[in-house]
Short mmCIF file of N, CA and C in Angstrom, two decimals:
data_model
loop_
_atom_site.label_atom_id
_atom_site.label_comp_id
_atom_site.label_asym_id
_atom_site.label_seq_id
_atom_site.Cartn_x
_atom_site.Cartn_y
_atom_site.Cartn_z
N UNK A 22 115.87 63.02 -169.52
CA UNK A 22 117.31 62.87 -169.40
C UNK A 22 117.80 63.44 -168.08
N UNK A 23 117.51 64.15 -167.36
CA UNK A 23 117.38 65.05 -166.29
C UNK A 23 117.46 64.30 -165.33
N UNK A 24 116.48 62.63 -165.36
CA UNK A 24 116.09 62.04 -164.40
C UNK A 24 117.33 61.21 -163.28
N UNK A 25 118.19 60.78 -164.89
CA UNK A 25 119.27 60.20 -164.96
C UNK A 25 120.65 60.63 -163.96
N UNK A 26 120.53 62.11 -163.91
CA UNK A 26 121.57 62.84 -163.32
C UNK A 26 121.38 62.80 -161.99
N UNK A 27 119.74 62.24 -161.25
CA UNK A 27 119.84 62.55 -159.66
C UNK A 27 120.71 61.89 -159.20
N UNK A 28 121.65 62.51 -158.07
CA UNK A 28 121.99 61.32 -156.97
C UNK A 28 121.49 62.13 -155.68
N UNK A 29 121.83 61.06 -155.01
CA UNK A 29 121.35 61.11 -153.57
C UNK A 29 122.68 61.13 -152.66
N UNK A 30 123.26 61.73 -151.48
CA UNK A 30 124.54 61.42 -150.68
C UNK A 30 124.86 60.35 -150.24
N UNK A 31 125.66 59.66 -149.48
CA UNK A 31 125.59 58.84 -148.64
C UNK A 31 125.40 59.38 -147.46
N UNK A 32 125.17 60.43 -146.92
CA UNK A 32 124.75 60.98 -145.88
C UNK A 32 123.54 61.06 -145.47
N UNK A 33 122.95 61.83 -146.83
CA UNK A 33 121.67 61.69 -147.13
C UNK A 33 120.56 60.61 -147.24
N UNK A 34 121.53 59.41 -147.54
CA UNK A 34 120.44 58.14 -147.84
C UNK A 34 120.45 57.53 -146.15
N UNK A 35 121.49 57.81 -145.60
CA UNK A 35 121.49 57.47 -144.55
C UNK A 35 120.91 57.69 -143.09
N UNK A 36 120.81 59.37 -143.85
CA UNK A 36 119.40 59.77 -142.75
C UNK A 36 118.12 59.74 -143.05
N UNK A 37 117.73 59.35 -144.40
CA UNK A 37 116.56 58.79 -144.73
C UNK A 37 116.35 57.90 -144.36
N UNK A 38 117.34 56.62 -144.16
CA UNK A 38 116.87 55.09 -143.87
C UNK A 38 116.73 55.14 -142.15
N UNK A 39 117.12 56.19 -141.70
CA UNK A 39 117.12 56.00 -140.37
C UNK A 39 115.69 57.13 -139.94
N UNK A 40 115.32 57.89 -140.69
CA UNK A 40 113.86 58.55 -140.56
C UNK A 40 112.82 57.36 -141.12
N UNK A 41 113.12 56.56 -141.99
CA UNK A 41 111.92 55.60 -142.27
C UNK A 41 112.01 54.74 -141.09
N UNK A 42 112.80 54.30 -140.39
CA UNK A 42 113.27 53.13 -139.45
C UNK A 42 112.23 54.23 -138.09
N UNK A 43 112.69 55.10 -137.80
CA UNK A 43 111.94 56.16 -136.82
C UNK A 43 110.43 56.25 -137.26
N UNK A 44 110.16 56.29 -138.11
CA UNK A 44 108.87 56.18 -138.57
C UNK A 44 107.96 55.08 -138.62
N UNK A 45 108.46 54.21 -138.61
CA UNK A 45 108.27 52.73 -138.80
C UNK A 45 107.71 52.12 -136.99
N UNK A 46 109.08 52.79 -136.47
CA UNK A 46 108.70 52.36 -134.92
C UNK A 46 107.89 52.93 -134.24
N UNK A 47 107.67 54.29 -134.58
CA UNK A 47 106.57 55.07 -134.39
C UNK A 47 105.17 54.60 -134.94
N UNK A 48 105.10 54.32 -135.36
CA UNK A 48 103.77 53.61 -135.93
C UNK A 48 103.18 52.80 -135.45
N UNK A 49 104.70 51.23 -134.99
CA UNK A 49 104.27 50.37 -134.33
C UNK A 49 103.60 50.93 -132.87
N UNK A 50 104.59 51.64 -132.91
CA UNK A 50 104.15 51.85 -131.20
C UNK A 50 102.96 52.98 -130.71
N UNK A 51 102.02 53.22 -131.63
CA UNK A 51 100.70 54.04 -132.16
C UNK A 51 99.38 52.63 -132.37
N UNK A 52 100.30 51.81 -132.86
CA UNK A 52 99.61 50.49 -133.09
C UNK A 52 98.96 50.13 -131.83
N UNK A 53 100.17 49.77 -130.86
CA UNK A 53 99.79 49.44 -129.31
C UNK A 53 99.27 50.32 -128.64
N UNK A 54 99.73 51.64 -128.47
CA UNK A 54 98.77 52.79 -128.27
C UNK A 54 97.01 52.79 -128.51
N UNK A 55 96.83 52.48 -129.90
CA UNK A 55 95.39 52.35 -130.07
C UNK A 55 94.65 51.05 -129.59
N UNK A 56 95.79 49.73 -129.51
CA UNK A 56 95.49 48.43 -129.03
C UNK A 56 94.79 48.60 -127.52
N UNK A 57 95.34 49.55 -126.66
CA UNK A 57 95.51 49.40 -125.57
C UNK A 57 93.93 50.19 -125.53
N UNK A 58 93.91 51.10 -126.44
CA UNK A 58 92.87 52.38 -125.96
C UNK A 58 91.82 51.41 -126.40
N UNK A 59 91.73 50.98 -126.92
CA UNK A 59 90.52 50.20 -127.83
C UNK A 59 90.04 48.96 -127.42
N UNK A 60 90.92 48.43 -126.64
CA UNK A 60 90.61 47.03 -125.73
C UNK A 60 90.17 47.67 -124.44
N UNK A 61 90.31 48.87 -123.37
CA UNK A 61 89.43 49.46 -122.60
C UNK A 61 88.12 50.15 -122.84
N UNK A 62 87.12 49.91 -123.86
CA UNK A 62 86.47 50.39 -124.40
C UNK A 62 85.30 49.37 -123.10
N UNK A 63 83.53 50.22 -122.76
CA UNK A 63 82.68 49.60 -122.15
C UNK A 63 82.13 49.17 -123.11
N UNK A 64 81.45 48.24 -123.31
CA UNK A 64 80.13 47.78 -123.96
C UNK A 64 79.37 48.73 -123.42
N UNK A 65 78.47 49.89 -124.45
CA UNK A 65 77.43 50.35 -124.33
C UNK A 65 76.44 50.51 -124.64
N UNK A 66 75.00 51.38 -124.79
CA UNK A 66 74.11 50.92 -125.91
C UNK A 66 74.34 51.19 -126.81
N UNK A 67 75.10 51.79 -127.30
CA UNK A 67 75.48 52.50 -129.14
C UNK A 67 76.66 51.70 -129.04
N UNK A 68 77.21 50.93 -128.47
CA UNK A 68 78.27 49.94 -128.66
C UNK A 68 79.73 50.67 -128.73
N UNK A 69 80.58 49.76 -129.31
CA UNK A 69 82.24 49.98 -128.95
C UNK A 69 82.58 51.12 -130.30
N UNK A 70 83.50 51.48 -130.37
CA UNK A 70 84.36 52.37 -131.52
C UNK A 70 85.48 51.25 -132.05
N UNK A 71 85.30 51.39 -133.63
CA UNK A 71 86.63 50.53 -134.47
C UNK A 71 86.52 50.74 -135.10
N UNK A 72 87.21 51.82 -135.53
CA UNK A 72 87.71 52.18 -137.25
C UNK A 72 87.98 51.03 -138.14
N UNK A 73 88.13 51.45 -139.61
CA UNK A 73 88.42 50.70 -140.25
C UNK A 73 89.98 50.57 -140.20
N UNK A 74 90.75 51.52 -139.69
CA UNK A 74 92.60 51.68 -140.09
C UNK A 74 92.85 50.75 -138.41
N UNK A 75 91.75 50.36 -137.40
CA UNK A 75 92.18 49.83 -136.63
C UNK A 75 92.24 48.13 -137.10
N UNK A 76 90.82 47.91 -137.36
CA UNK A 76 90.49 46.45 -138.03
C UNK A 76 91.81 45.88 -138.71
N UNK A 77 91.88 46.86 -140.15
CA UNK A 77 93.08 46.54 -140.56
C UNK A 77 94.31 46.41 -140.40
N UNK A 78 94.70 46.98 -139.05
CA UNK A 78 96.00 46.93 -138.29
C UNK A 78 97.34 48.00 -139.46
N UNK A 79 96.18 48.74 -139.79
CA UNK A 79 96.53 50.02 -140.48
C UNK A 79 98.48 49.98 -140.11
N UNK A 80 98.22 50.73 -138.73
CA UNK A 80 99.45 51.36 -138.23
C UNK A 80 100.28 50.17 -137.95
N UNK A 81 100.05 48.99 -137.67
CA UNK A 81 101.31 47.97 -137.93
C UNK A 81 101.73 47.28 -139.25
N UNK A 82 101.27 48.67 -140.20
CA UNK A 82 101.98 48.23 -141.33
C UNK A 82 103.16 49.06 -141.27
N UNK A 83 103.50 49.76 -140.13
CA UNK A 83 104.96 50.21 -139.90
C UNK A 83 105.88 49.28 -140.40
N UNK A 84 105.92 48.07 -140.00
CA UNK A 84 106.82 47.01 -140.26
C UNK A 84 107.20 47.34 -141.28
N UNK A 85 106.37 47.84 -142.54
CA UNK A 85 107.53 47.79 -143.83
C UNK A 85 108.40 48.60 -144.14
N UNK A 86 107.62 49.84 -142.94
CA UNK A 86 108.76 51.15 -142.98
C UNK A 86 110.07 50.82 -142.56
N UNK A 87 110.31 50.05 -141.25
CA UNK A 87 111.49 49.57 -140.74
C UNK A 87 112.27 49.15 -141.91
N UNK A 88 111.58 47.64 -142.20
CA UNK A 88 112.43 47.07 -143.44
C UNK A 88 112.79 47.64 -144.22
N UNK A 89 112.21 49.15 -144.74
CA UNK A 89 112.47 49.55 -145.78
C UNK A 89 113.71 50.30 -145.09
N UNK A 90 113.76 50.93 -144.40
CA UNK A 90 114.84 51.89 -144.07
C UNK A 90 116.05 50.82 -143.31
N UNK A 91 115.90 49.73 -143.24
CA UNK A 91 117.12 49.02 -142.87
C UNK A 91 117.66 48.58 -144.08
N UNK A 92 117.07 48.33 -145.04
CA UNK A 92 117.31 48.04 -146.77
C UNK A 92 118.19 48.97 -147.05
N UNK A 93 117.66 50.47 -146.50
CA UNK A 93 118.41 51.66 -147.26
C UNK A 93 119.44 51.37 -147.06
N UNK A 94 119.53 51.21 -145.28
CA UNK A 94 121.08 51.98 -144.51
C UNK A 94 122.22 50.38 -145.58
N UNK A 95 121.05 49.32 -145.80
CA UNK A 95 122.44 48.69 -146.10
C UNK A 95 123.25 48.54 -147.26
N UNK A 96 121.95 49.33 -148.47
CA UNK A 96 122.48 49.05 -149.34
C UNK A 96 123.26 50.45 -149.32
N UNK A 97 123.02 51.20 -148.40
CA UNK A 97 124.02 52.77 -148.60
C UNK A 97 125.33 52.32 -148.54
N UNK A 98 125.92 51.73 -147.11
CA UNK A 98 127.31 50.84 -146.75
C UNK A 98 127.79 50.04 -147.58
N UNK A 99 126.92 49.43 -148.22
CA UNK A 99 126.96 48.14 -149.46
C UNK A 99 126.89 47.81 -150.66
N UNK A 100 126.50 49.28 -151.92
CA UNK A 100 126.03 49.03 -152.58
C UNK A 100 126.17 47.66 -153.80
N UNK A 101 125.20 46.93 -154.05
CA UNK A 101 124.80 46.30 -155.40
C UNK A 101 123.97 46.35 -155.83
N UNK A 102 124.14 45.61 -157.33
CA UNK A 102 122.71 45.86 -158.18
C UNK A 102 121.46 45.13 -157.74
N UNK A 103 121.81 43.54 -157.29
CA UNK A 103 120.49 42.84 -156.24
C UNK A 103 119.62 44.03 -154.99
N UNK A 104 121.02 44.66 -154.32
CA UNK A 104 120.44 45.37 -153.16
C UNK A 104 119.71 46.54 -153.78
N UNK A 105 120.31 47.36 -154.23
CA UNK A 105 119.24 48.71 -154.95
C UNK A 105 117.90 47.90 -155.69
N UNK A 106 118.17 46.99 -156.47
CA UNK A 106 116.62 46.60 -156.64
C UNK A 106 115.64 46.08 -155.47
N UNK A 107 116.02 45.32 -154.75
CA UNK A 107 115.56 44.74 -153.62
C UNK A 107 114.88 45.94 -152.65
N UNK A 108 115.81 47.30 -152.42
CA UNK A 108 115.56 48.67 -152.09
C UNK A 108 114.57 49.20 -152.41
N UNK A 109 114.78 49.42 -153.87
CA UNK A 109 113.63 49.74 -154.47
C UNK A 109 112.19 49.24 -154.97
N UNK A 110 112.09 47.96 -154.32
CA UNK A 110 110.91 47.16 -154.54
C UNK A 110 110.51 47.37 -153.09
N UNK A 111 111.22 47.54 -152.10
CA UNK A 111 110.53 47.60 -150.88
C UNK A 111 109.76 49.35 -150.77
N UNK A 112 110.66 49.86 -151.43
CA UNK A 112 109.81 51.28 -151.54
C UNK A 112 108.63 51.63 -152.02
N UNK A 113 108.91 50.64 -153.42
CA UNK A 113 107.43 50.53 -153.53
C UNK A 113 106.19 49.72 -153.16
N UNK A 114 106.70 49.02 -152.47
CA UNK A 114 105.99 48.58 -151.24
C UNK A 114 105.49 49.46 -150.17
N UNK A 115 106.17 50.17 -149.80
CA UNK A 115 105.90 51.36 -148.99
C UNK A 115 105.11 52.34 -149.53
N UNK A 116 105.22 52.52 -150.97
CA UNK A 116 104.10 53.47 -150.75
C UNK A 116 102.95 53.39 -151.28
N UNK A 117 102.87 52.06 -151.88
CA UNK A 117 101.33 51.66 -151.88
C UNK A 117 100.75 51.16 -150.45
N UNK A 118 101.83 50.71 -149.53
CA UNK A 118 100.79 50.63 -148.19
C UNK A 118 100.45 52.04 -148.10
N UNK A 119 101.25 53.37 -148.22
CA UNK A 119 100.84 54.51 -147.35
C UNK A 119 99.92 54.64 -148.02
N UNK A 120 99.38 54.83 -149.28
CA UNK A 120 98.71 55.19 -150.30
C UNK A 120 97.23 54.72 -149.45
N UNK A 121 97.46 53.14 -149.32
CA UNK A 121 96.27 52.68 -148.82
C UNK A 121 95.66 52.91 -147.40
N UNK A 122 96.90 52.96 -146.87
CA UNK A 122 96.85 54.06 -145.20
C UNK A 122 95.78 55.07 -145.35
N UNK A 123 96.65 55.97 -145.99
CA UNK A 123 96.16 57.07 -146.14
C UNK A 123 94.54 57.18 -146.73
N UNK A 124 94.03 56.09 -147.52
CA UNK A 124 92.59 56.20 -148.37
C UNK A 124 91.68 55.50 -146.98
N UNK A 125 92.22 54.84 -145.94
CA UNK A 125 91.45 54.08 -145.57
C UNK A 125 91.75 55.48 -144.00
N UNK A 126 92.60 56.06 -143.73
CA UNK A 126 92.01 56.67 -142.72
C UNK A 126 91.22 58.13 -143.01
N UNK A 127 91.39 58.50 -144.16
CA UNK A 127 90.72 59.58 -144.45
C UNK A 127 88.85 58.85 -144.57
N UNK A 128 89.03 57.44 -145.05
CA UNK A 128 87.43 56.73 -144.60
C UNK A 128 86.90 57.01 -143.35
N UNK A 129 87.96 56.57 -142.55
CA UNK A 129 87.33 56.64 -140.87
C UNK A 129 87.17 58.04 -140.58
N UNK A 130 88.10 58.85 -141.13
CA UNK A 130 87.73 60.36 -140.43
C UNK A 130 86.73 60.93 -140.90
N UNK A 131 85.88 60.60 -142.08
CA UNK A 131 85.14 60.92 -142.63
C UNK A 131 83.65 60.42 -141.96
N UNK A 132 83.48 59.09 -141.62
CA UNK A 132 82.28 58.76 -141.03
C UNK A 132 82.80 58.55 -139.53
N UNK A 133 81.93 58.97 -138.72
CA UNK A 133 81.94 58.91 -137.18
C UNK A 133 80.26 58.57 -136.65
N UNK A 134 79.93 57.19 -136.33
CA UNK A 134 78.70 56.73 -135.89
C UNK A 134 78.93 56.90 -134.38
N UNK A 135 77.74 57.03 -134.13
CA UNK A 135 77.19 57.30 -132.65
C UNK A 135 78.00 56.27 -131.67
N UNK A 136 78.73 56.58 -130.69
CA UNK A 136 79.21 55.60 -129.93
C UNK A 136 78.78 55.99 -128.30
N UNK A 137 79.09 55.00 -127.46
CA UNK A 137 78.49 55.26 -126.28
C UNK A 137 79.33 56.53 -125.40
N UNK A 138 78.22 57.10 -124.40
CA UNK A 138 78.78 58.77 -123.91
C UNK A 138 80.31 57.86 -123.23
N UNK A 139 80.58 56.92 -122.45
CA UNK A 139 81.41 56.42 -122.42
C UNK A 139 82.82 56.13 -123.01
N UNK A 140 82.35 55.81 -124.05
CA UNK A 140 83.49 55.53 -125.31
C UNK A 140 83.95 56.59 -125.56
N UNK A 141 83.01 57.81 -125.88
CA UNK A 141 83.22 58.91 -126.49
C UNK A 141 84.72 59.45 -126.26
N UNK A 142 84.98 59.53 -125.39
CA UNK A 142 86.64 60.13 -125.08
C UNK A 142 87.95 58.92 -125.61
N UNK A 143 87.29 58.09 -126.10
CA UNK A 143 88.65 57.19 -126.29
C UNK A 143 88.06 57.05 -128.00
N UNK A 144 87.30 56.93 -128.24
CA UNK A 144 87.14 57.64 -129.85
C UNK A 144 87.59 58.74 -130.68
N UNK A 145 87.30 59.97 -129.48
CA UNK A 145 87.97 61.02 -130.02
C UNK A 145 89.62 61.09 -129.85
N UNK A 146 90.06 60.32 -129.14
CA UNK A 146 91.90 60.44 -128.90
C UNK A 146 91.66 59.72 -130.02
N UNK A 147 91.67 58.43 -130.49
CA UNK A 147 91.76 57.38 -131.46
C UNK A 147 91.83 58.50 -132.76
N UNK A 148 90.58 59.22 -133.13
CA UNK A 148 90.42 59.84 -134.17
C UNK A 148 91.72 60.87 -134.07
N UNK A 149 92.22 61.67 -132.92
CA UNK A 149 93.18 62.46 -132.85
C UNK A 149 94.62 61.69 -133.49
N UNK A 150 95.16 60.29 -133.37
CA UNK A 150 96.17 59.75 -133.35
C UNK A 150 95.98 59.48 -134.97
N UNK A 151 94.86 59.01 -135.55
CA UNK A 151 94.51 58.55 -136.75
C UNK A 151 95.16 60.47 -137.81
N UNK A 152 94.87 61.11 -137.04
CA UNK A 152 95.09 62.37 -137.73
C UNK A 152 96.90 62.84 -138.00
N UNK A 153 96.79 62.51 -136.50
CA UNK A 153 98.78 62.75 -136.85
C UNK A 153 99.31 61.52 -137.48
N UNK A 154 99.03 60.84 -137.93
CA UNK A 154 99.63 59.35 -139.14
C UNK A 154 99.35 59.82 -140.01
N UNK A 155 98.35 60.81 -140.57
CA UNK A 155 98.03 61.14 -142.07
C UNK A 155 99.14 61.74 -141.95
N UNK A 156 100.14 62.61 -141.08
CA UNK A 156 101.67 63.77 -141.18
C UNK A 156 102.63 62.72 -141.62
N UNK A 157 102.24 61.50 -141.05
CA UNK A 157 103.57 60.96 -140.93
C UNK A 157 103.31 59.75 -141.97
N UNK A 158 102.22 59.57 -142.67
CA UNK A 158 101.83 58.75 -143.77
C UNK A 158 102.68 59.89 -145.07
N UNK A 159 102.04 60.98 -145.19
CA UNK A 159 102.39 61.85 -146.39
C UNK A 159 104.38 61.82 -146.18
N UNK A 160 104.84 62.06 -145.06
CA UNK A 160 106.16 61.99 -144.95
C UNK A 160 107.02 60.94 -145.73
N UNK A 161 106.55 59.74 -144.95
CA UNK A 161 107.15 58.51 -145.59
C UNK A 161 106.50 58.23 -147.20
N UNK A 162 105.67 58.93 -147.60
CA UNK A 162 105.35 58.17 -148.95
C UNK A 162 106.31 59.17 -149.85
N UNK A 163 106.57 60.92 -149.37
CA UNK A 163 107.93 61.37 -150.04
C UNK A 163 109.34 60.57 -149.89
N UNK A 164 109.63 60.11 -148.73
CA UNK A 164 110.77 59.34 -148.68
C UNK A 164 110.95 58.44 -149.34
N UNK A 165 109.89 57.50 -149.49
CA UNK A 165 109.99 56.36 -150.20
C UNK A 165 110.01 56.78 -151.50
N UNK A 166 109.39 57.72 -152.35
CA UNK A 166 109.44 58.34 -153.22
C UNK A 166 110.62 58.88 -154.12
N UNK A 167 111.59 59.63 -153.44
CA UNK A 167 112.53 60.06 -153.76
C UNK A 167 113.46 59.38 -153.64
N UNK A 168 113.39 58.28 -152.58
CA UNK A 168 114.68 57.19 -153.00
C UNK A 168 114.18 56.26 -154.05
N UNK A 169 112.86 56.06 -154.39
CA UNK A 169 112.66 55.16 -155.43
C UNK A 169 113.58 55.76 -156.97
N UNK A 170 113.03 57.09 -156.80
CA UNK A 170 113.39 57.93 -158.27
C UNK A 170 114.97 57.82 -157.92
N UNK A 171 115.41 58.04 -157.02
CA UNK A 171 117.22 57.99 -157.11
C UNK A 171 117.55 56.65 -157.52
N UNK A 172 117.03 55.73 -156.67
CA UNK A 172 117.18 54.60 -157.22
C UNK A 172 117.59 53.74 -158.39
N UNK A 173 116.39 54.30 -159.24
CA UNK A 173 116.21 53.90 -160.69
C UNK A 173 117.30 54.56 -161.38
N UNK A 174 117.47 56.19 -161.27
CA UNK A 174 118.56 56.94 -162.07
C UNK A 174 119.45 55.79 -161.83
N UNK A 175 119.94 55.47 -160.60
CA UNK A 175 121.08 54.74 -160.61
C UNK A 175 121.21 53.68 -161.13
N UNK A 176 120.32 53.20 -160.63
CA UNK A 176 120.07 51.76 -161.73
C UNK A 176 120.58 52.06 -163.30
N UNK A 177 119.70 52.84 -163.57
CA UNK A 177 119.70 53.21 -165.08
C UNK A 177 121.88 53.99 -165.33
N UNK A 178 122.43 54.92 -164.18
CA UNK A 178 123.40 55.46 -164.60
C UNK A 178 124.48 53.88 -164.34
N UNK A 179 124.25 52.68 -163.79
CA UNK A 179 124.93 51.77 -163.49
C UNK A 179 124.98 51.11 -164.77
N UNK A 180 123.99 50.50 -165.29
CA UNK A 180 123.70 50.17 -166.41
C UNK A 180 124.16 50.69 -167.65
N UNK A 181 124.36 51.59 -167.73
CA UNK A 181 124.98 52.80 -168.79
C UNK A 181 126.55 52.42 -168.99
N UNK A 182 126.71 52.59 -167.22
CA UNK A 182 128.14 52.89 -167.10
C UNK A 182 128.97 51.76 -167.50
N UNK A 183 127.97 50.27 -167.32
CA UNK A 183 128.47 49.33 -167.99
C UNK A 183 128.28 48.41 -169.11
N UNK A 184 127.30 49.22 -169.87
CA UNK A 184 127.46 49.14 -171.63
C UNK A 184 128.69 49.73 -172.15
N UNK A 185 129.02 51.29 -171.65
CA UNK A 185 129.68 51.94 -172.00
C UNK A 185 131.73 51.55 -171.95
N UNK A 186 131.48 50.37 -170.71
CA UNK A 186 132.49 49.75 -170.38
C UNK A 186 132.59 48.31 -171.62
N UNK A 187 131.61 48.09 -171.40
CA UNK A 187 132.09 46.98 -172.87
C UNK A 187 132.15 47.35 -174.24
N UNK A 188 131.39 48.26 -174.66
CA UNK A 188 131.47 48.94 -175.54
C UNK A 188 133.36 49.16 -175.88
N UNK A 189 133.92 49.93 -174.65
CA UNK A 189 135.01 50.56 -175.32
C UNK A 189 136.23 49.50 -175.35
N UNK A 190 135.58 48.48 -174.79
CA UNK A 190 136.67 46.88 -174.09
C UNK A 190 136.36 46.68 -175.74
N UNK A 191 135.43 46.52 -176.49
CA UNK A 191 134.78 45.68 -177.71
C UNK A 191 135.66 46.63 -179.18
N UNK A 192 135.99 47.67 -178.86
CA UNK A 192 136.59 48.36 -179.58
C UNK A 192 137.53 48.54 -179.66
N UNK A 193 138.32 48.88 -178.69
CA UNK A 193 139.91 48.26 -177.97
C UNK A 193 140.04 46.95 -178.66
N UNK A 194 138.96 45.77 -178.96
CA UNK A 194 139.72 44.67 -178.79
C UNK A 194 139.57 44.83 -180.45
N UNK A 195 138.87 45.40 -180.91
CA UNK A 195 138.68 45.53 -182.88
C UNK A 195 139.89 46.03 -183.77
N UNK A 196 140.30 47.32 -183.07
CA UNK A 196 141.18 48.01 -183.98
C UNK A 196 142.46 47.67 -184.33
N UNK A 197 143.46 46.15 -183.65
CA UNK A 197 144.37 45.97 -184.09
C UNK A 197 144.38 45.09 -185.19
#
């Protein structure tokens, strides 16, 4: 019952949607960061470095962070019941990507194969950048988190508020 009572500010949702939107672009632009480091790589005899969170284009799953935090700011200015659900489906969107972010770079940090003495310095930045996204993976999967749970209360205190409205319309209209 507890759950029911959260709200969130409009202040508050608003600097959330604009920390997921910051987060989001940050990512992308970590994306190109590693694009760039990873396409100067030599062919050597132990060959090139590619994580698995690179293959997968891990960090340009920022994109959903954006969307998600442009969702927020609008349904903050805007609210309806389409938009808070729509909100809240993108959140959880968000944090099963981080979820999967997060399982697939803790993979790469975990195995490190022999790469050429060459490579070696643009492997280890790569692995360095892969490390600060796990900060900013755990960040956004609370954000997305706690607006999901506000979310729903609301959902759920909206819903309430308008049983409770026909309800007393339905009784009003009985007693004469």
């Amino acid at each position: 019952m507890a759950c029911v009572l959260l709200q969130i500010s409009t202040a508050d949702s608003l600097v959330l949607g604009t920390i997921q939107i910051m987060i989001g672009i940050f990512h992308v632009f970590m994306w190109y960061f590693l694009l760039v480091l990873y396409m100067g790589q030599i062919k050597g005899a132990f060959g090139t470095y590619e994580p698995i969170t690179y293959k997968t284009g891990c960090t340009l799953w920022g994109i959903f962070f954006i969307i998600a935090g442009v969702f927020l700011i609008r349904v903050t200015k805007y609210p309806t019941r389409s938009g808070i659900i729509c909100t809240l489906i993108i959140n959880i969107i968000c944090i099963i990507t981080t979820i999967t972010a997060v399982t697939l770079t803790i993979i790469e940090l975990s195995h490190f194969n022999s790469v050429s003495y060459r490579n070696y310095g643009q492997a280890k930045l790569g692995r360095e950048v892969s490390r600060i996204l796990l900060f900013f993976y755990a960040l956004e999967f609370s954000i997305a988190l706690t607006h999901s749970i506000c979310s729903c209360s609301d959902l759920f205190r909206r819903q309430n508020d308008h049983t409770s409205v026909a309800e007393e319309a339905g009784s009003t209209l009985q007693k004469p």
